[in-house]
mmCIF file of C-alpha atoms and ligand atoms in Angstrom:
data_model
loop_
_atom_site.group_PDB
_atom_site.id
_atom_site.type_symbol
_atom_site.label_atom_id
_atom_site.label_comp_id
_atom_site.label_asym_id
_atom_site.label_seq_id
_atom_site.Cartn_x
_atom_site.Cartn_y
_atom_site.Cartn_z
ATOM 1 C CA MET A 810 -12.572 27.614 4.297
ATOM 2 C CA TRP A 811 -14.759 25.295 2.230
ATOM 3 C CA ILE A 812 -14.925 25.682 -1.551
ATOM 4 C CA GLY A 813 -17.301 23.687 -3.747
ATOM 5 C CA VAL A 814 -16.484 23.676 -7.451
ATOM 6 C CA VAL A 815 -18.890 22.936 -10.318
ATOM 7 C CA SER A 816 -16.840 21.978 -13.364
ATOM 8 C CA LEU A 817 -16.745 19.556 -16.308
ATOM 9 C CA PHE A 818 -12.995 19.164 -15.669
ATOM 10 C CA PRO A 819 -12.623 18.565 -11.914
ATOM 11 C CA GLU A 820 -9.142 17.048 -12.393
ATOM 12 C CA MET A 821 -7.888 20.531 -13.284
ATOM 13 C CA PHE A 822 -8.280 21.467 -9.628
ATOM 14 C CA ASP A 823 -5.413 19.143 -8.704
ATOM 15 C CA ALA A 824 -3.361 22.240 -9.521
ATOM 16 C CA VAL A 825 -4.604 23.887 -6.307
ATOM 17 C CA THR A 826 -5.356 20.851 -4.132
ATOM 18 C CA ARG A 827 -2.010 19.090 -4.638
ATOM 19 C CA TYR A 828 0.675 21.735 -4.915
ATOM 20 C CA GLY A 829 2.242 24.594 -3.012
ATOM 21 C CA VAL A 830 0.625 26.842 -0.435
ATOM 22 C CA THR A 831 -2.906 25.766 -1.335
ATOM 23 C CA GLY A 832 -1.955 22.084 -1.446
ATOM 24 C CA ARG A 833 -0.489 22.344 2.048
ATOM 25 C CA ALA A 834 -3.567 24.226 3.274
ATOM 26 C CA VAL A 835 -5.735 21.345 2.040
ATOM 27 C CA GLU A 836 -3.364 18.770 3.544
ATOM 28 C CA ARG A 837 -3.519 20.583 6.895
ATOM 29 C CA GLY A 838 -7.316 20.783 6.798
ATOM 30 C CA LEU A 839 -7.291 24.608 6.670
ATOM 31 C CA MET A 840 -9.087 24.531 3.339
ATOM 32 C CA ARG A 841 -11.284 21.950 1.608
ATOM 33 C CA ILE A 842 -12.165 21.851 -2.085
ATOM 34 C CA ASP A 843 -14.887 19.479 -3.315
ATOM 35 C CA CYS A 844 -15.945 19.127 -6.977
ATOM 36 C CA TRP A 845 -19.273 18.411 -8.653
ATOM 37 C CA ASN A 846 -19.328 17.514 -12.336
ATOM 38 C CA PRO A 847 -22.537 18.296 -14.282
ATOM 39 C CA ARG A 848 -21.813 15.218 -16.409
ATOM 40 C CA ASP A 849 -22.565 13.042 -13.372
ATOM 41 C CA TYR A 850 -26.161 14.292 -13.552
ATOM 42 C CA ALA A 851 -26.632 13.547 -17.243
ATOM 43 C CA LEU A 852 -29.384 10.964 -17.732
ATOM 44 C CA ASP A 853 -29.282 10.484 -21.507
ATOM 45 C CA ARG A 854 -27.219 7.807 -23.233
ATOM 46 C CA HIS A 855 -24.676 10.340 -24.513
ATOM 47 C CA ARG A 856 -24.397 11.976 -21.070
ATOM 48 C CA SER A 857 -24.676 15.344 -22.828
ATOM 49 C CA VAL A 858 -23.790 18.460 -20.867
ATOM 50 C CA ASP A 859 -24.174 21.071 -23.577
ATOM 51 C CA ASP A 860 -27.163 22.332 -25.507
ATOM 52 C CA ARG A 861 -27.902 24.530 -28.506
ATOM 53 C CA PRO A 862 -28.559 28.267 -28.045
ATOM 54 C CA TYR A 863 -32.052 29.641 -28.777
ATOM 55 C CA GLY A 864 -31.810 32.204 -31.530
ATOM 56 C CA GLY A 865 -28.993 30.314 -33.232
ATOM 57 C CA GLY A 866 -25.416 31.540 -33.380
ATOM 58 C CA PRO A 867 -22.067 29.780 -32.979
ATOM 59 C CA GLY A 868 -21.239 27.380 -30.188
ATOM 60 C CA MET A 869 -23.176 25.685 -27.410
ATOM 61 C CA LEU A 870 -24.231 26.501 -23.870
ATOM 62 C CA MET A 871 -24.022 24.435 -20.688
ATOM 63 C CA LYS A 872 -27.119 22.205 -20.544
ATOM 64 C CA VAL A 873 -29.506 23.686 -17.966
ATOM 65 C CA ASP A 874 -30.704 20.606 -16.058
ATOM 66 C CA THR A 875 -27.303 18.968 -15.484
ATOM 67 C CA LEU A 876 -25.726 22.308 -14.503
ATOM 68 C CA ARG A 877 -28.544 23.206 -12.101
ATOM 69 C CA SER A 878 -28.413 19.772 -10.460
ATOM 70 C CA ALA A 879 -24.664 20.086 -9.871
ATOM 71 C CA ILE A 880 -25.013 23.609 -8.445
ATOM 72 C CA ALA A 881 -27.873 22.516 -6.174
ATOM 73 C CA GLU A 882 -25.851 19.571 -4.811
ATOM 74 C CA ALA A 883 -22.797 21.745 -4.216
ATOM 75 C CA ARG A 884 -24.893 24.406 -2.472
ATOM 76 C CA ARG A 885 -26.615 21.801 -0.294
ATOM 77 C CA HIS A 886 -23.240 20.319 0.700
ATOM 78 C CA GLY A 887 -21.974 23.811 1.465
ATOM 79 C CA GLU A 888 -24.941 24.498 3.703
ATOM 80 C CA GLU A 889 -24.121 21.290 5.598
ATOM 81 C CA GLN A 890 -20.560 22.575 6.033
ATOM 82 C CA ALA A 891 -21.802 25.991 7.118
ATOM 83 C CA GLY A 892 -24.149 24.318 9.586
ATOM 84 C CA GLN A 893 -21.153 22.576 11.157
ATOM 85 C CA ASP A 894 -18.398 25.149 11.350
ATOM 86 C CA ASP A 895 -20.302 28.453 11.335
ATOM 87 C CA ASP A 896 -23.459 30.183 10.257
ATOM 88 C CA ALA A 897 -21.759 31.800 7.234
ATOM 89 C CA PRO A 898 -24.198 31.295 4.345
ATOM 90 C CA VAL A 899 -23.018 29.629 1.155
ATOM 91 C CA ARG A 900 -22.312 32.087 -1.653
ATOM 92 C CA VAL A 901 -22.495 30.731 -5.205
ATOM 93 C CA ILE A 902 -20.084 32.525 -7.526
ATOM 94 C CA TYR A 903 -20.063 32.411 -11.334
ATOM 95 C CA LEU A 904 -16.818 33.343 -13.133
ATOM 96 C CA SER A 905 -17.249 35.323 -16.352
ATOM 97 C CA PRO A 906 -15.949 38.474 -18.102
ATOM 98 C CA GLN A 907 -19.342 40.047 -17.254
ATOM 99 C CA GLY A 908 -18.613 39.839 -13.537
ATOM 100 C CA ARG A 909 -17.289 42.354 -11.021
ATOM 101 C CA LYS A 910 -13.544 42.867 -11.529
ATOM 102 C CA LEU A 911 -11.551 41.030 -8.863
ATOM 103 C CA ASP A 912 -9.034 42.954 -6.771
ATOM 104 C CA GLN A 913 -7.556 42.332 -3.314
ATOM 105 C CA GLU A 914 -10.532 44.013 -1.635
ATOM 106 C CA GLY A 915 -12.822 41.615 -3.515
ATOM 107 C CA VAL A 916 -10.633 38.691 -2.435
ATOM 108 C CA ARG A 917 -11.012 39.785 1.196
ATOM 109 C CA GLN A 918 -14.784 39.947 0.744
ATOM 110 C CA LEU A 919 -14.983 36.482 -0.859
ATOM 111 C CA ALA A 920 -12.694 34.980 1.797
ATOM 112 C CA SER A 921 -15.038 36.343 4.481
ATOM 113 C CA TYR A 922 -17.848 34.122 3.154
ATOM 114 C CA ARG A 923 -15.899 31.040 4.286
ATOM 115 C CA ASN A 924 -18.233 28.726 2.278
ATOM 116 C CA LEU A 925 -18.074 29.308 -1.463
ATOM 117 C CA VAL A 926 -19.363 27.460 -4.518
ATOM 118 C CA LEU A 927 -17.486 28.387 -7.702
ATOM 119 C CA VAL A 928 -19.288 27.646 -10.989
ATOM 120 C CA ALA A 929 -16.889 27.193 -13.901
ATOM 121 C CA GLY A 930 -18.600 27.414 -17.284
ATOM 122 C CA ARG A 931 -17.492 26.021 -20.595
ATOM 123 C CA TYR A 932 -18.614 26.455 -24.241
ATOM 124 C CA GLU A 933 -20.233 29.884 -24.752
ATOM 125 C CA GLY A 934 -21.455 30.048 -21.180
ATOM 126 C CA ILE A 935 -24.613 29.379 -19.214
ATOM 127 C CA ASP A 936 -28.318 30.177 -19.567
ATOM 128 C CA GLU A 937 -29.186 33.613 -18.118
ATOM 129 C CA ARG A 938 -31.966 32.085 -16.037
ATOM 130 C CA VAL A 939 -29.423 29.897 -14.216
ATOM 131 C CA ILE A 940 -27.525 33.084 -13.335
ATOM 132 C CA ASP A 941 -30.760 34.692 -12.092
ATOM 133 C CA LEU A 942 -31.978 31.643 -10.180
ATOM 134 C CA ASP A 943 -28.845 29.907 -8.859
ATOM 135 C CA ILE A 944 -25.917 32.382 -8.872
ATOM 136 C CA ASP A 945 -25.394 34.854 -6.012
ATOM 137 C CA GLU A 946 -22.431 36.827 -7.412
ATOM 138 C CA GLU A 947 -20.711 37.056 -10.800
ATOM 139 C CA TRP A 948 -16.956 37.830 -10.744
ATOM 140 C CA SER A 949 -14.259 38.368 -13.402
ATOM 141 C CA ILE A 950 -10.497 38.008 -12.966
ATOM 142 C CA GLY A 951 -9.864 40.447 -15.807
ATOM 143 C CA ASP A 952 -11.008 41.803 -19.144
ATOM 144 C CA TYR A 953 -10.189 38.833 -21.336
ATOM 145 C CA VAL A 954 -11.985 35.743 -22.560
ATOM 146 C CA LEU A 955 -10.943 32.234 -21.520
ATOM 147 C CA SER A 956 -12.152 28.852 -22.715
ATOM 148 C CA GLY A 957 -13.493 27.950 -19.294
ATOM 149 C CA GLY A 958 -14.099 29.277 -15.826
ATOM 150 C CA GLU A 959 -11.742 26.730 -14.217
ATOM 151 C CA LEU A 960 -8.580 28.851 -14.320
ATOM 152 C CA PRO A 961 -10.401 31.922 -12.890
ATOM 153 C CA ALA A 962 -11.882 29.640 -10.203
ATOM 154 C CA MET A 963 -8.393 28.398 -9.311
ATOM 155 C CA VAL A 964 -7.130 31.986 -9.161
ATOM 156 C CA LEU A 965 -9.868 32.661 -6.614
ATOM 157 C CA CYS A 966 -9.023 29.496 -4.636
ATOM 158 C CA ASP A 967 -5.403 30.605 -4.361
ATOM 159 C CA ALA A 968 -6.117 34.226 -3.516
ATOM 160 C CA VAL A 969 -8.681 33.459 -0.777
ATOM 161 C CA ALA A 970 -6.572 30.601 0.646
ATOM 162 C CA ARG A 971 -3.760 33.061 1.409
ATOM 163 C CA LEU A 972 -6.125 34.952 3.703
ATOM 164 C CA VAL A 973 -7.121 31.894 5.733
ATOM 165 C CA PRO A 974 -5.426 32.145 9.155
ATOM 166 C CA GLY A 975 -2.495 29.735 9.406
ATOM 167 C CA VAL A 976 -2.108 29.114 5.676
ATOM 168 C CA LEU A 977 0.852 31.432 5.161
ATOM 169 C CA GLY A 978 4.107 30.714 6.994
ATOM 170 C CA HIS A 979 3.801 33.757 9.194
ATOM 171 C CA GLN A 980 0.707 35.952 9.103
ATOM 172 C CA ALA A 981 2.973 38.946 8.432
ATOM 173 C CA SER A 982 3.565 37.755 4.871
ATOM 174 C CA ALA A 983 -0.156 38.194 4.186
ATOM 175 C CA GLU A 984 -0.205 41.710 5.605
ATOM 176 C CA GLU A 985 3.200 42.436 4.031
ATOM 177 C CA ASP A 986 1.785 41.430 0.651
ATOM 178 C CA SER A 987 1.932 45.065 -0.259
ATOM 179 C CA PHE A 988 -1.115 44.712 -2.468
ATOM 180 C CA SER A 989 -2.937 43.997 0.786
ATOM 181 C CA ALA A 990 -1.789 47.480 1.768
ATOM 182 C CA GLY A 991 -2.925 48.754 -1.625
ATOM 183 C CA LEU A 992 0.644 49.188 -2.918
ATOM 184 C CA LEU A 993 2.757 47.348 -5.472
ATOM 185 C CA ASP A 994 5.449 45.072 -4.039
ATOM 186 C CA CYS A 995 9.005 46.304 -3.460
ATOM 187 C CA PRO A 996 12.004 44.737 -5.293
ATOM 188 C CA HIS A 997 13.361 41.505 -3.786
ATOM 189 C CA TYR A 998 16.937 40.137 -3.784
ATOM 190 C CA THR A 999 18.656 36.908 -2.796
ATOM 191 C CA ARG A 1000 22.134 35.359 -3.217
ATOM 192 C CA PRO A 1001 24.577 36.068 -4.766
ATOM 193 C CA GLU A 1002 25.319 39.668 -3.739
ATOM 194 C CA GLU A 1003 26.378 40.464 -7.313
ATOM 195 C CA VAL A 1004 24.793 39.242 -10.540
ATOM 196 C CA ASP A 1005 26.495 40.342 -13.812
ATOM 197 C CA GLY A 1006 27.888 43.351 -12.026
ATOM 198 C CA GLN A 1007 24.510 44.257 -10.499
ATOM 199 C CA ARG A 1008 24.793 44.530 -6.718
ATOM 200 C CA VAL A 1009 22.120 44.088 -4.025
ATOM 201 C CA PRO A 1010 21.164 47.504 -2.522
ATOM 202 C CA GLU A 1011 23.579 48.015 0.399
ATOM 203 C CA VAL A 1012 20.764 48.804 2.860
ATOM 204 C CA LEU A 1013 19.539 45.194 2.560
ATOM 205 C CA LEU A 1014 22.959 43.822 3.498
ATOM 206 C CA GLY A 1015 23.335 46.044 6.556
ATOM 207 C CA GLY A 1016 20.899 44.224 8.814
ATOM 208 C CA HIS A 1017 19.375 47.487 10.099
ATOM 209 C CA HIS A 1018 15.714 46.400 10.247
ATOM 210 C CA GLY A 1019 14.299 49.914 10.588
ATOM 211 C CA GLU A 1020 16.242 51.160 7.576
ATOM 212 C CA ILE A 1021 15.241 48.042 5.591
ATOM 213 C CA ARG A 1022 11.542 48.533 6.406
ATOM 214 C CA ARG A 1023 11.707 52.175 5.318
ATOM 215 C CA TRP A 1024 13.603 51.314 2.126
ATOM 216 C CA ARG A 1025 11.040 48.640 1.188
ATOM 217 C CA LEU A 1026 8.106 50.945 1.943
ATOM 218 C CA LYS A 1027 9.720 53.734 -0.125
ATOM 219 C CA GLN A 1028 10.239 51.339 -3.051
ATOM 220 C CA SER A 1029 6.618 50.105 -2.872
ATOM 221 C CA LEU A 1030 5.314 53.676 -2.790
ATOM 222 C CA GLY A 1031 7.651 54.764 -5.593
ATOM 223 C CA ARG A 1032 6.803 51.837 -7.829
ATOM 224 C CA THR A 1033 3.124 52.374 -7.309
ATOM 225 C CA TRP A 1034 3.589 56.060 -8.207
ATOM 226 C CA GLN A 1035 5.528 55.102 -11.353
ATOM 227 C CA ARG A 1036 3.450 52.158 -12.596
ATOM 228 C CA ARG A 1037 -0.041 52.460 -11.120
ATOM 229 C CA PRO A 1038 -0.536 56.075 -9.965
ATOM 230 C CA GLU A 1039 -4.317 55.593 -9.893
ATOM 231 C CA LEU A 1040 -3.893 53.229 -6.912
ATOM 232 C CA LEU A 1041 -2.403 56.096 -4.928
ATOM 233 C CA GLN A 1042 -5.461 58.260 -5.620
ATOM 234 C CA GLU A 1043 -7.510 56.010 -3.356
ATOM 235 C CA MET A 1044 -4.950 56.051 -0.539
ATOM 236 C CA ILE A 1045 -4.442 58.363 2.408
ATOM 237 C CA LEU A 1046 -0.685 58.356 3.104
ATOM 238 C CA ASP A 1047 0.569 58.852 6.633
ATOM 239 C CA ARG A 1048 3.388 61.330 7.325
ATOM 240 C CA GLU A 1049 6.154 58.715 6.897
ATOM 241 C CA GLN A 1050 4.688 57.413 3.629
ATOM 242 C CA ARG A 1051 4.233 60.943 2.257
ATOM 243 C CA GLN A 1052 7.841 61.793 3.134
ATOM 244 C CA LEU A 1053 9.240 58.592 1.611
ATOM 245 C CA LEU A 1054 7.216 59.051 -1.595
ATOM 246 C CA ASP A 1055 8.352 62.680 -1.897
ATOM 247 C CA GLU A 1056 11.964 61.513 -1.498
ATOM 248 C CA PHE A 1057 11.453 58.885 -4.213
ATOM 249 C CA ILE A 1058 9.862 61.412 -6.579
ATOM 250 C CA ASP A 1059 12.708 63.879 -6.007
ATOM 251 C CA GLU A 1060 15.228 61.142 -6.769
ATOM 252 C CA HIS A 1061 13.354 60.089 -9.894
ATOM 253 C CA ALA A 1062 12.137 63.393 -11.249
ATOM 254 C CA SER A 1063 12.928 62.881 -14.909
HETATM 255 N N1 EFW B 205 -12.146 36.982 -17.180
HETATM 256 C C1 EFW B 205 -12.701 35.958 -16.528
HETATM 257 O O1 EFW B 205 -12.772 35.906 -15.300
HETATM 258 C C2 EFW B 205 -13.279 34.854 -17.348
HETATM 259 C C3 EFW B 205 -14.126 33.921 -16.769
HETATM 260 C C4 EFW B 205 -14.666 32.901 -17.555
HETATM 261 C C5 EFW B 205 -14.327 32.871 -18.911
HETATM 262 N N2 EFW B 205 -14.832 31.924 -19.768
HETATM 263 C C6 EFW B 205 -15.970 31.095 -19.423
HETATM 264 C C7 EFW B 205 -16.233 30.102 -20.515
HETATM 265 C C8 EFW B 205 -17.688 30.175 -20.823
HETATM 266 C C9 EFW B 205 -18.316 31.057 -19.807
HETATM 267 O O2 EFW B 205 -18.791 30.298 -18.721
HETATM 268 C C10 EFW B 205 -17.215 31.950 -19.305
HETATM 269 N N3 EFW B 205 -13.491 33.772 -19.439
HETATM 270 C C11 EFW B 205 -12.982 34.761 -18.690
#
């Protein structure tokens, strides 16, 4: 997976290239993240990267020429990458609250592109013509406003990295990510067996793998029913899931 990033603060991306699962993926060559800074394309003495909005109003926008140059370079580099490791075209993504809301299905779709350019805006955003001319897809990580697109871009880097084969310890943990199955995660426990009088559910101590799998599935189904029932609307439950959810509901009927 190759990810090109266009950002005025490329150092921020150390957070994904140097730490944890994503840092190890980069170290092992399973993922590569390269950055292009619009400021490197600024030709004026002040190396300006922002510009005033037509029509007035508060704040500034990203300067068009420096931003477009950075996007073009990143896209060209991505096409070189694509040429080498596969014919997947480069998709240029802009992060903004006006984009399509990201969910795990969207992560799967973005990971399938294999060569991504993520454009992180600052100030009040970017010129609409740059979106029309240079951006392929606009995505949002949620309905809230941030000061820059860098954190949303890093969220994307992390989420897609987890789907790259070999990145997670054992592939099962990607599938087991219950959100991948459209469900909320089950409760987790580790030592000690008792914390302030609260014990670990006995089933998890018994070592009966079939019982443990069913318990975890029941908890995921039940939690989803309790906290995010709308997620269940989109799901077709098999016989076992239906039975486990019915059991959970009976046990929790208020
Ligand atoms: N919810 C989100 O994904 C999101 C993305 C970007 C963002 N802020 C940037 C700063 C200026 C403009 O480029 C947009 N805020 C929220």
